[in-house]
mmCIF file of C-alpha atoms in Angstrom:
data_model
loop_
_atom_site.group_PDB
_atom_site.id
_atom_site.type_symbol
_atom_site.label_atom_id
_atom_site.label_comp_id
_atom_site.label_asym_id
_atom_site.label_seq_id
_atom_site.Cartn_x
_atom_site.Cartn_y
_atom_site.Cartn_z
ATOM 1 C CA UNK A 1 -1.416 2.402 4.285
ATOM 2 C CA UNK A 2 -4.339 0.652 2.852
ATOM 3 C CA UNK A 3 -5.895 -0.339 5.642
ATOM 4 C CA UNK A 4 -6.443 3.484 6.976
ATOM 5 C CA UNK A 5 -7.045 4.163 3.211
ATOM 6 C CA UNK A 6 -10.292 1.871 3.314
ATOM 7 C CA UNK A 7 -11.442 2.770 6.089
ATOM 8 C CA UNK A 8 -11.926 5.921 4.959
ATOM 9 C CA UNK A 9 -14.139 4.049 2.388
ATOM 10 C CA UNK A 10 -16.209 2.321 4.173
ATOM 11 C CA UNK A 11 -18.918 5.107 4.391
ATOM 12 C CA UNK A 12 -18.622 5.891 0.609
ATOM 13 C CA UNK A 13 -18.913 2.699 -0.876
ATOM 14 C CA UNK A 14 -22.639 2.828 -0.433
ATOM 15 C CA UNK A 15 -22.980 6.382 -2.534
ATOM 16 C CA UNK A 16 -20.315 5.101 -5.453
ATOM 17 C CA UNK A 17 -20.081 2.536 -7.825
ATOM 18 C CA UNK A 18 -22.948 1.263 -5.685
ATOM 19 C CA UNK A 19 -20.400 -0.402 -3.217
ATOM 20 C CA UNK A 20 -18.489 -1.776 -6.032
ATOM 21 C CA UNK A 21 -14.875 -0.121 -6.003
ATOM 22 C CA UNK A 22 -11.770 -1.665 -7.232
ATOM 23 C CA UNK A 23 -8.800 -1.375 -5.346
ATOM 24 C CA UNK A 24 -5.583 -1.689 -6.970
ATOM 25 C CA UNK A 25 -2.440 -1.304 -4.563
ATOM 26 C CA UNK A 26 -0.112 0.009 -7.329
ATOM 27 C CA UNK A 27 3.715 0.113 -7.239
ATOM 28 C CA UNK A 28 4.770 2.186 -10.698
ATOM 29 C CA UNK A 29 8.606 1.808 -8.929
ATOM 30 C CA UNK A 30 10.800 0.062 -6.263
ATOM 31 C CA UNK A 31 13.352 2.515 -5.737
ATOM 32 C CA UNK A 32 13.452 3.827 -2.589
ATOM 33 C CA UNK A 33 16.226 6.327 -0.765
ATOM 34 C CA UNK A 34 15.945 4.478 2.368
ATOM 35 C CA UNK A 35 17.803 1.211 3.073
ATOM 36 C CA UNK A 36 15.865 -0.016 6.026
ATOM 37 C CA UNK A 37 16.581 -3.252 7.387
ATOM 38 C CA UNK A 38 13.020 -4.419 8.280
ATOM 39 C CA UNK A 39 11.483 -3.394 4.843
ATOM 40 C CA UNK A 40 10.312 -6.173 2.929
ATOM 41 C CA UNK A 41 11.729 -5.152 -0.063
ATOM 42 C CA UNK A 42 15.308 -5.062 1.823
ATOM 43 C CA UNK A 43 14.433 -8.370 3.278
ATOM 44 C CA UNK A 44 12.840 -9.961 -0.142
ATOM 45 C CA UNK A 45 15.655 -8.393 -2.095
ATOM 46 C CA UNK A 46 18.176 -10.058 -0.459
ATOM 47 C CA UNK A 47 16.315 -13.462 -0.940
ATOM 48 C CA UNK A 48 14.588 -13.325 -4.187
ATOM 49 C CA UNK A 49 15.170 -9.862 -5.360
ATOM 50 C CA UNK A 50 16.173 -11.218 -9.115
ATOM 51 C CA UNK A 51 13.001 -12.777 -9.310
ATOM 52 C CA UNK A 52 10.593 -10.276 -7.590
ATOM 53 C CA UNK A 53 12.276 -7.026 -8.619
ATOM 54 C CA UNK A 54 12.238 -7.375 -12.346
ATOM 55 C CA UNK A 55 11.619 -5.391 -15.485
ATOM 56 C CA UNK A 56 11.934 -1.559 -16.429
ATOM 57 C CA UNK A 57 9.802 0.678 -15.040
ATOM 58 C CA UNK A 58 6.566 2.195 -17.136
ATOM 59 C CA UNK A 59 6.504 6.372 -17.661
ATOM 60 C CA UNK A 60 3.776 7.582 -16.464
ATOM 61 C CA UNK A 61 2.041 8.471 -19.604
ATOM 62 C CA UNK A 62 2.140 4.578 -20.236
ATOM 63 C CA UNK A 63 0.218 4.347 -16.735
ATOM 64 C CA UNK A 64 -2.395 6.712 -17.206
ATOM 65 C CA UNK A 65 -3.498 4.992 -20.479
ATOM 66 C CA UNK A 66 -3.779 1.479 -18.952
ATOM 67 C CA UNK A 67 -5.465 3.285 -15.740
ATOM 68 C CA UNK A 68 -8.114 5.259 -17.252
ATOM 69 C CA UNK A 69 -9.453 2.475 -19.526
ATOM 70 C CA UNK A 70 -10.231 0.580 -16.229
ATOM 71 C CA UNK A 71 -13.504 1.315 -14.728
ATOM 72 C CA UNK A 72 -13.760 3.166 -11.720
ATOM 73 C CA UNK A 73 -10.859 2.096 -8.798
ATOM 74 C CA UNK A 74 -9.081 3.025 -5.900
ATOM 75 C CA UNK A 75 -5.871 3.881 -7.218
ATOM 76 C CA UNK A 76 -3.283 3.503 -3.675
ATOM 77 C CA UNK A 77 0.152 4.426 -4.796
ATOM 78 C CA UNK A 78 3.214 2.690 -2.808
ATOM 79 C CA UNK A 79 6.119 1.032 -4.233
ATOM 80 C CA UNK A 80 9.045 1.597 -3.366
ATOM 81 C CA UNK A 81 9.227 5.381 -2.793
ATOM 82 C CA UNK A 82 6.701 6.811 -5.755
ATOM 83 C CA UNK A 83 5.787 10.756 -4.496
ATOM 84 C CA UNK A 84 9.631 11.250 -3.938
ATOM 85 C CA UNK A 85 11.259 8.907 -6.816
ATOM 86 C CA UNK A 86 9.034 8.176 -9.632
ATOM 87 C CA UNK A 87 9.290 10.174 -12.325
ATOM 88 C CA UNK A 88 6.688 12.225 -13.197
ATOM 89 C CA UNK A 89 4.337 11.309 -10.369
ATOM 90 C CA UNK A 90 2.561 14.529 -10.314
ATOM 91 C CA UNK A 91 1.461 14.451 -14.178
ATOM 92 C CA UNK A 92 0.424 10.974 -13.720
ATOM 93 C CA UNK A 93 -1.907 11.805 -10.951
ATOM 94 C CA UNK A 94 -3.526 14.743 -12.983
ATOM 95 C CA UNK A 95 -4.058 12.798 -15.766
ATOM 96 C CA UNK A 96 -6.098 10.222 -14.319
ATOM 97 C CA UNK A 97 -10.048 10.055 -14.786
ATOM 98 C CA UNK A 98 -11.480 12.113 -12.249
ATOM 99 C CA UNK A 99 -13.493 7.830 -11.385
ATOM 100 C CA UNK A 100 -10.632 7.420 -9.758
ATOM 101 C CA UNK A 101 -10.077 7.950 -6.285
ATOM 102 C CA UNK A 102 -6.169 8.039 -5.616
ATOM 103 C CA UNK A 103 -4.502 7.970 -2.365
ATOM 104 C CA UNK A 104 -0.465 7.392 -1.545
ATOM 105 C CA UNK A 105 1.850 6.370 0.966
ATOM 106 C CA UNK A 106 5.418 8.351 1.079
ATOM 107 C CA UNK A 107 8.434 8.414 3.304
ATOM 108 C CA UNK A 108 8.772 11.566 2.718
ATOM 109 C CA UNK A 109 12.436 11.774 2.149
ATOM 110 C CA UNK A 110 12.342 14.833 -0.365
ATOM 111 C CA UNK A 111 11.515 18.191 0.478
ATOM 112 C CA UNK A 112 11.638 19.392 -2.536
ATOM 113 C CA UNK A 113 9.311 16.579 -4.240
ATOM 114 C CA UNK A 114 6.983 17.685 -1.392
ATOM 115 C CA UNK A 115 6.728 21.117 -2.023
ATOM 116 C CA UNK A 116 6.566 20.620 -5.523
ATOM 117 C CA UNK A 117 3.456 17.960 -4.928
ATOM 118 C CA UNK A 118 1.485 20.739 -2.625
ATOM 119 C CA UNK A 119 2.170 23.458 -5.322
ATOM 120 C CA UNK A 120 1.132 21.440 -8.190
ATOM 121 C CA UNK A 121 -1.499 19.217 -6.927
ATOM 122 C CA UNK A 122 -5.037 19.817 -5.579
ATOM 123 C CA UNK A 123 -5.916 18.242 -2.196
ATOM 124 C CA UNK A 124 -8.996 16.772 -4.284
ATOM 125 C CA UNK A 125 -7.248 14.570 -5.902
ATOM 126 C CA UNK A 126 -6.495 12.161 -3.301
ATOM 127 C CA UNK A 127 -8.983 10.861 -0.320
ATOM 128 C CA UNK A 128 -5.952 9.955 1.429
ATOM 129 C CA UNK A 129 -1.746 10.342 2.358
ATOM 130 C CA UNK A 130 -0.018 8.420 4.249
ATOM 131 C CA UNK A 131 3.225 9.623 5.164
ATOM 132 C CA UNK A 132 5.156 6.008 7.100
ATOM 133 C CA UNK A 133 7.707 6.924 9.819
ATOM 134 C CA UNK A 134 11.034 5.225 9.270
ATOM 135 C CA UNK A 135 13.551 5.863 12.405
ATOM 136 C CA UNK A 136 16.527 4.241 9.545
ATOM 137 C CA UNK A 137 15.909 6.783 7.200
ATOM 138 C CA UNK A 138 17.828 9.869 6.908
ATOM 139 C CA UNK A 139 14.939 12.200 7.731
ATOM 140 C CA UNK A 140 14.836 13.638 11.110
ATOM 141 C CA UNK A 141 11.368 13.065 13.232
ATOM 142 C CA UNK A 142 11.554 16.856 13.130
ATOM 143 C CA UNK A 143 11.862 17.246 9.495
ATOM 144 C CA UNK A 144 9.468 14.442 8.926
ATOM 145 C CA UNK A 145 7.076 16.359 10.518
ATOM 146 C CA UNK A 146 7.111 19.408 8.850
ATOM 147 C CA UNK A 147 7.022 17.731 5.757
ATOM 148 C CA UNK A 148 3.759 16.282 6.955
ATOM 149 C CA UNK A 149 2.362 19.141 8.360
ATOM 150 C CA UNK A 150 2.913 21.140 4.671
ATOM 151 C CA UNK A 151 0.279 18.312 3.418
ATOM 152 C CA UNK A 152 -2.466 18.603 5.969
ATOM 153 C CA UNK A 153 -2.280 22.729 5.571
ATOM 154 C CA UNK A 154 -2.504 22.240 1.878
ATOM 155 C CA UNK A 155 -5.635 20.247 2.544
ATOM 156 C CA UNK A 156 -4.863 16.389 2.320
ATOM 157 C CA UNK A 157 -6.071 14.258 4.581
ATOM 158 C CA UNK A 158 -2.831 13.376 6.386
ATOM 159 C CA UNK A 159 -2.078 10.130 8.126
ATOM 160 C CA UNK A 160 1.041 8.912 10.065
ATOM 161 C CA UNK A 161 1.658 5.495 9.942
ATOM 162 C CA UNK A 162 4.587 3.104 12.085
ATOM 163 C CA UNK A 163 5.424 -0.370 11.239
ATOM 164 C CA UNK A 164 5.423 -2.353 14.524
ATOM 165 C CA UNK A 165 9.157 -3.228 14.266
ATOM 166 C CA UNK A 166 11.498 -4.967 17.033
ATOM 167 C CA UNK A 167 14.126 -2.584 16.281
ATOM 168 C CA UNK A 168 12.314 0.509 17.887
ATOM 169 C CA UNK A 169 9.303 -1.345 20.009
ATOM 170 C CA UNK A 170 11.120 0.574 22.879
ATOM 171 C CA UNK A 171 10.253 4.195 21.558
ATOM 172 C CA UNK A 172 7.286 3.483 19.639
ATOM 173 C CA UNK A 173 5.023 4.591 21.950
ATOM 174 C CA UNK A 174 6.840 8.315 22.899
ATOM 175 C CA UNK A 175 6.900 8.498 18.882
ATOM 176 C CA UNK A 176 3.120 7.625 18.338
ATOM 177 C CA UNK A 177 2.228 10.451 20.937
ATOM 178 C CA UNK A 178 4.643 13.061 19.384
ATOM 179 C CA UNK A 179 2.726 12.707 16.199
ATOM 180 C CA UNK A 180 -0.704 12.605 18.051
ATOM 181 C CA UNK A 181 0.584 16.046 19.745
ATOM 182 C CA UNK A 182 0.552 17.536 16.068
ATOM 183 C CA UNK A 183 -2.904 16.028 15.600
ATOM 184 C CA UNK A 184 -2.055 13.228 13.535
ATOM 185 C CA UNK A 185 -4.088 10.617 13.144
ATOM 186 C CA UNK A 186 -1.493 8.066 13.542
ATOM 187 C CA UNK A 187 -1.601 4.138 12.909
ATOM 188 C CA UNK A 188 0.691 1.447 14.419
ATOM 189 C CA UNK A 189 0.782 -1.736 11.622
ATOM 190 C CA UNK A 190 1.885 -5.082 12.472
ATOM 191 C CA UNK A 191 5.363 -6.107 11.073
ATOM 192 C CA UNK A 192 4.802 -9.140 8.293
ATOM 193 C CA UNK A 193 8.033 -11.129 7.752
ATOM 194 C CA UNK A 194 7.937 -11.287 3.814
ATOM 195 C CA UNK A 195 10.036 -14.507 4.165
ATOM 196 C CA UNK A 196 7.499 -16.186 6.237
ATOM 197 C CA UNK A 197 4.065 -16.421 3.624
ATOM 198 C CA UNK A 198 3.905 -19.891 4.038
ATOM 199 C CA UNK A 199 0.824 -22.107 3.381
ATOM 200 C CA UNK A 200 -1.350 -23.626 6.502
ATOM 201 C CA UNK A 201 -3.835 -26.310 6.852
ATOM 202 C CA UNK A 202 -6.770 -23.981 7.085
ATOM 203 C CA UNK A 203 -8.509 -22.697 3.814
ATOM 204 C CA UNK A 204 -9.549 -18.848 4.025
ATOM 205 C CA UNK A 205 -11.950 -17.482 1.660
ATOM 206 C CA UNK A 206 -10.778 -14.308 0.483
ATOM 207 C CA UNK A 207 -12.011 -11.355 -1.885
ATOM 208 C CA UNK A 208 -8.298 -10.512 -2.833
ATOM 209 C CA UNK A 209 -8.492 -10.720 -6.732
ATOM 210 C CA UNK A 210 -12.293 -9.831 -6.666
ATOM 211 C CA UNK A 211 -12.080 -6.511 -5.793
ATOM 212 C CA UNK A 212 -8.270 -6.098 -4.740
ATOM 213 C CA UNK A 213 -5.487 -6.473 -6.696
ATOM 214 C CA UNK A 214 -1.925 -5.551 -6.270
ATOM 215 C CA UNK A 215 0.278 -4.611 -9.429
ATOM 216 C CA UNK A 216 3.905 -4.873 -9.787
ATOM 217 C CA UNK A 217 6.385 -2.047 -11.563
ATOM 218 C CA UNK A 218 5.751 -4.002 -15.202
ATOM 219 C CA UNK A 219 1.712 -4.020 -14.566
ATOM 220 C CA UNK A 220 1.559 -7.998 -13.401
ATOM 221 C CA UNK A 221 -1.064 -8.286 -11.073
ATOM 222 C CA UNK A 222 -1.574 -10.391 -8.474
ATOM 223 C CA UNK A 223 -4.009 -11.221 -5.698
ATOM 224 C CA UNK A 224 -2.460 -9.609 -3.136
ATOM 225 C CA UNK A 225 0.549 -8.301 -1.767
ATOM 226 C CA UNK A 226 0.769 -11.183 0.558
ATOM 227 C CA UNK A 227 0.834 -13.386 -2.048
ATOM 228 C CA UNK A 228 3.123 -11.356 -4.446
ATOM 229 C CA UNK A 229 5.535 -11.591 -1.445
ATOM 230 C CA UNK A 230 5.710 -14.829 -1.417
ATOM 231 C CA UNK A 231 7.582 -18.088 -2.988
ATOM 232 C CA UNK A 232 4.385 -18.825 -4.218
ATOM 233 C CA UNK A 233 3.729 -15.652 -6.150
ATOM 234 C CA UNK A 234 3.237 -17.123 -9.413
ATOM 235 C CA UNK A 235 0.021 -19.138 -8.069
ATOM 236 C CA UNK A 236 -1.450 -15.320 -7.678
ATOM 237 C CA UNK A 237 -0.587 -14.270 -10.821
ATOM 238 C CA UNK A 238 -3.854 -13.053 -12.857
ATOM 239 C CA UNK A 239 -2.612 -11.562 -16.040
ATOM 240 C CA UNK A 240 -0.977 -7.958 -16.909
ATOM 241 C CA UNK A 241 -2.281 -4.960 -17.269
ATOM 242 C CA UNK A 242 -0.255 -3.237 -20.310
ATOM 243 C CA UNK A 243 -1.004 -7.060 -21.935
ATOM 244 C CA UNK A 244 -4.369 -6.715 -21.360
ATOM 245 C CA UNK A 245 -4.537 -9.861 -20.145
ATOM 246 C CA UNK A 246 -5.967 -8.966 -16.705
ATOM 247 C CA UNK A 247 -8.903 -10.750 -16.040
ATOM 248 C CA UNK A 248 -10.617 -10.266 -12.040
ATOM 249 C CA UNK A 249 -12.273 -13.114 -10.389
ATOM 250 C CA UNK A 250 -15.802 -13.137 -10.650
ATOM 251 C CA UNK A 251 -16.708 -14.570 -6.913
ATOM 252 C CA UNK A 252 -14.373 -15.098 -3.423
ATOM 253 C CA UNK A 253 -11.871 -17.617 -4.131
ATOM 254 C CA UNK A 254 -9.962 -20.141 -1.241
ATOM 255 C CA UNK A 255 -6.873 -19.165 -0.113
ATOM 256 C CA UNK A 256 -4.032 -21.305 2.251
ATOM 257 C CA UNK A 257 -1.455 -18.605 1.968
ATOM 258 C CA UNK A 258 -0.773 -17.558 5.685
ATOM 259 C CA UNK A 259 -1.534 -14.096 6.670
ATOM 260 C CA UNK A 260 -2.374 -14.219 10.435
ATOM 261 C CA UNK A 261 -0.770 -11.675 11.516
ATOM 262 C CA UNK A 262 -3.378 -9.532 10.004
ATOM 263 C CA UNK A 263 -6.577 -11.562 9.333
ATOM 264 C CA UNK A 264 -7.300 -14.943 11.027
ATOM 265 C CA UNK A 265 -7.612 -14.401 14.565
ATOM 266 C CA UNK A 266 -11.011 -14.456 15.353
ATOM 267 C CA UNK A 267 -10.507 -11.605 18.147
ATOM 268 C CA UNK A 268 -8.344 -9.172 15.571
ATOM 269 C CA UNK A 269 -11.419 -10.217 13.151
ATOM 270 C CA UNK A 270 -14.150 -9.103 15.757
ATOM 271 C CA UNK A 271 -12.504 -6.022 16.521
ATOM 272 C CA UNK A 272 -11.426 -5.079 12.991
ATOM 273 C CA UNK A 273 -7.853 -4.986 13.578
ATOM 274 C CA UNK A 274 -7.003 -6.556 10.526
ATOM 275 C CA UNK A 275 -4.699 -4.975 7.781
ATOM 276 C CA UNK A 276 -7.649 -3.912 5.986
ATOM 277 C CA UNK A 277 -11.948 -3.780 6.979
ATOM 278 C CA UNK A 278 -12.431 -4.466 3.484
ATOM 279 C CA UNK A 279 -9.635 -6.991 2.524
ATOM 280 C CA UNK A 280 -10.470 -9.691 4.534
ATOM 281 C CA UNK A 281 -11.596 -13.278 4.383
ATOM 282 C CA UNK A 282 -15.035 -14.063 4.498
ATOM 283 C CA UNK A 283 -14.684 -16.789 6.841
ATOM 284 C CA UNK A 284 -13.102 -20.042 7.916
ATOM 285 C CA UNK A 285 -12.828 -23.516 6.411
ATOM 286 C CA UNK A 286 -12.091 -26.474 8.102
#
């Protein structure tokens, strides 16, 4: 998850790029072998799938070409299920310039893909591997843990993420303890309804689009994932990597899209219980 990755980066920012690190949440494919009912891609696919999940996936060598032209950045791979379902993901990660830092989120759905990954990719290529546990997936918790252990035993900085959804909240505490007993850093992230990202009466001043971005499989760039998932997504479009029309903002921008589950409660903000300690509103405006 983005929050785990960027918390790890807080200590690095003073020595890497003078603290000016771009962060790209990259989604080179929306394909996934799971169909979890609470997944935002499932929900959004039913509601506006023809609008959101369009366009052909670019090849791994096309991604290498555009990403290596970017300034030094954090490339945070997501999707979809990129590690197990995106063709050539290993070649993609190995073909990127060393100036970039990489992270990935995976549901570990393919044991073969995980074995291939740990065999061919050195752990130094990634600052973080987040293993996202999904009860509705077809991988048992035991097999999921074995695959996560493959990554950790190889030397990858491996975390477990669990979405706090009501469908399995009754067993959440026991599941968290299961992974903690295996020695994993385990993070419970809030569930955000992708169909409920509405505009509010209050403005936020946010750095999304300044140094953090969400990129779709077509190379289209948006300010953040909340904007990308919302019905107002066109307002957050920032160009396309492949057509060389992407330009980041030069300063923080006002935002009225509700993401209060992560950001806007003062008590949460003070305790840093937001989606990211780096991607956050800088202050509230009347």
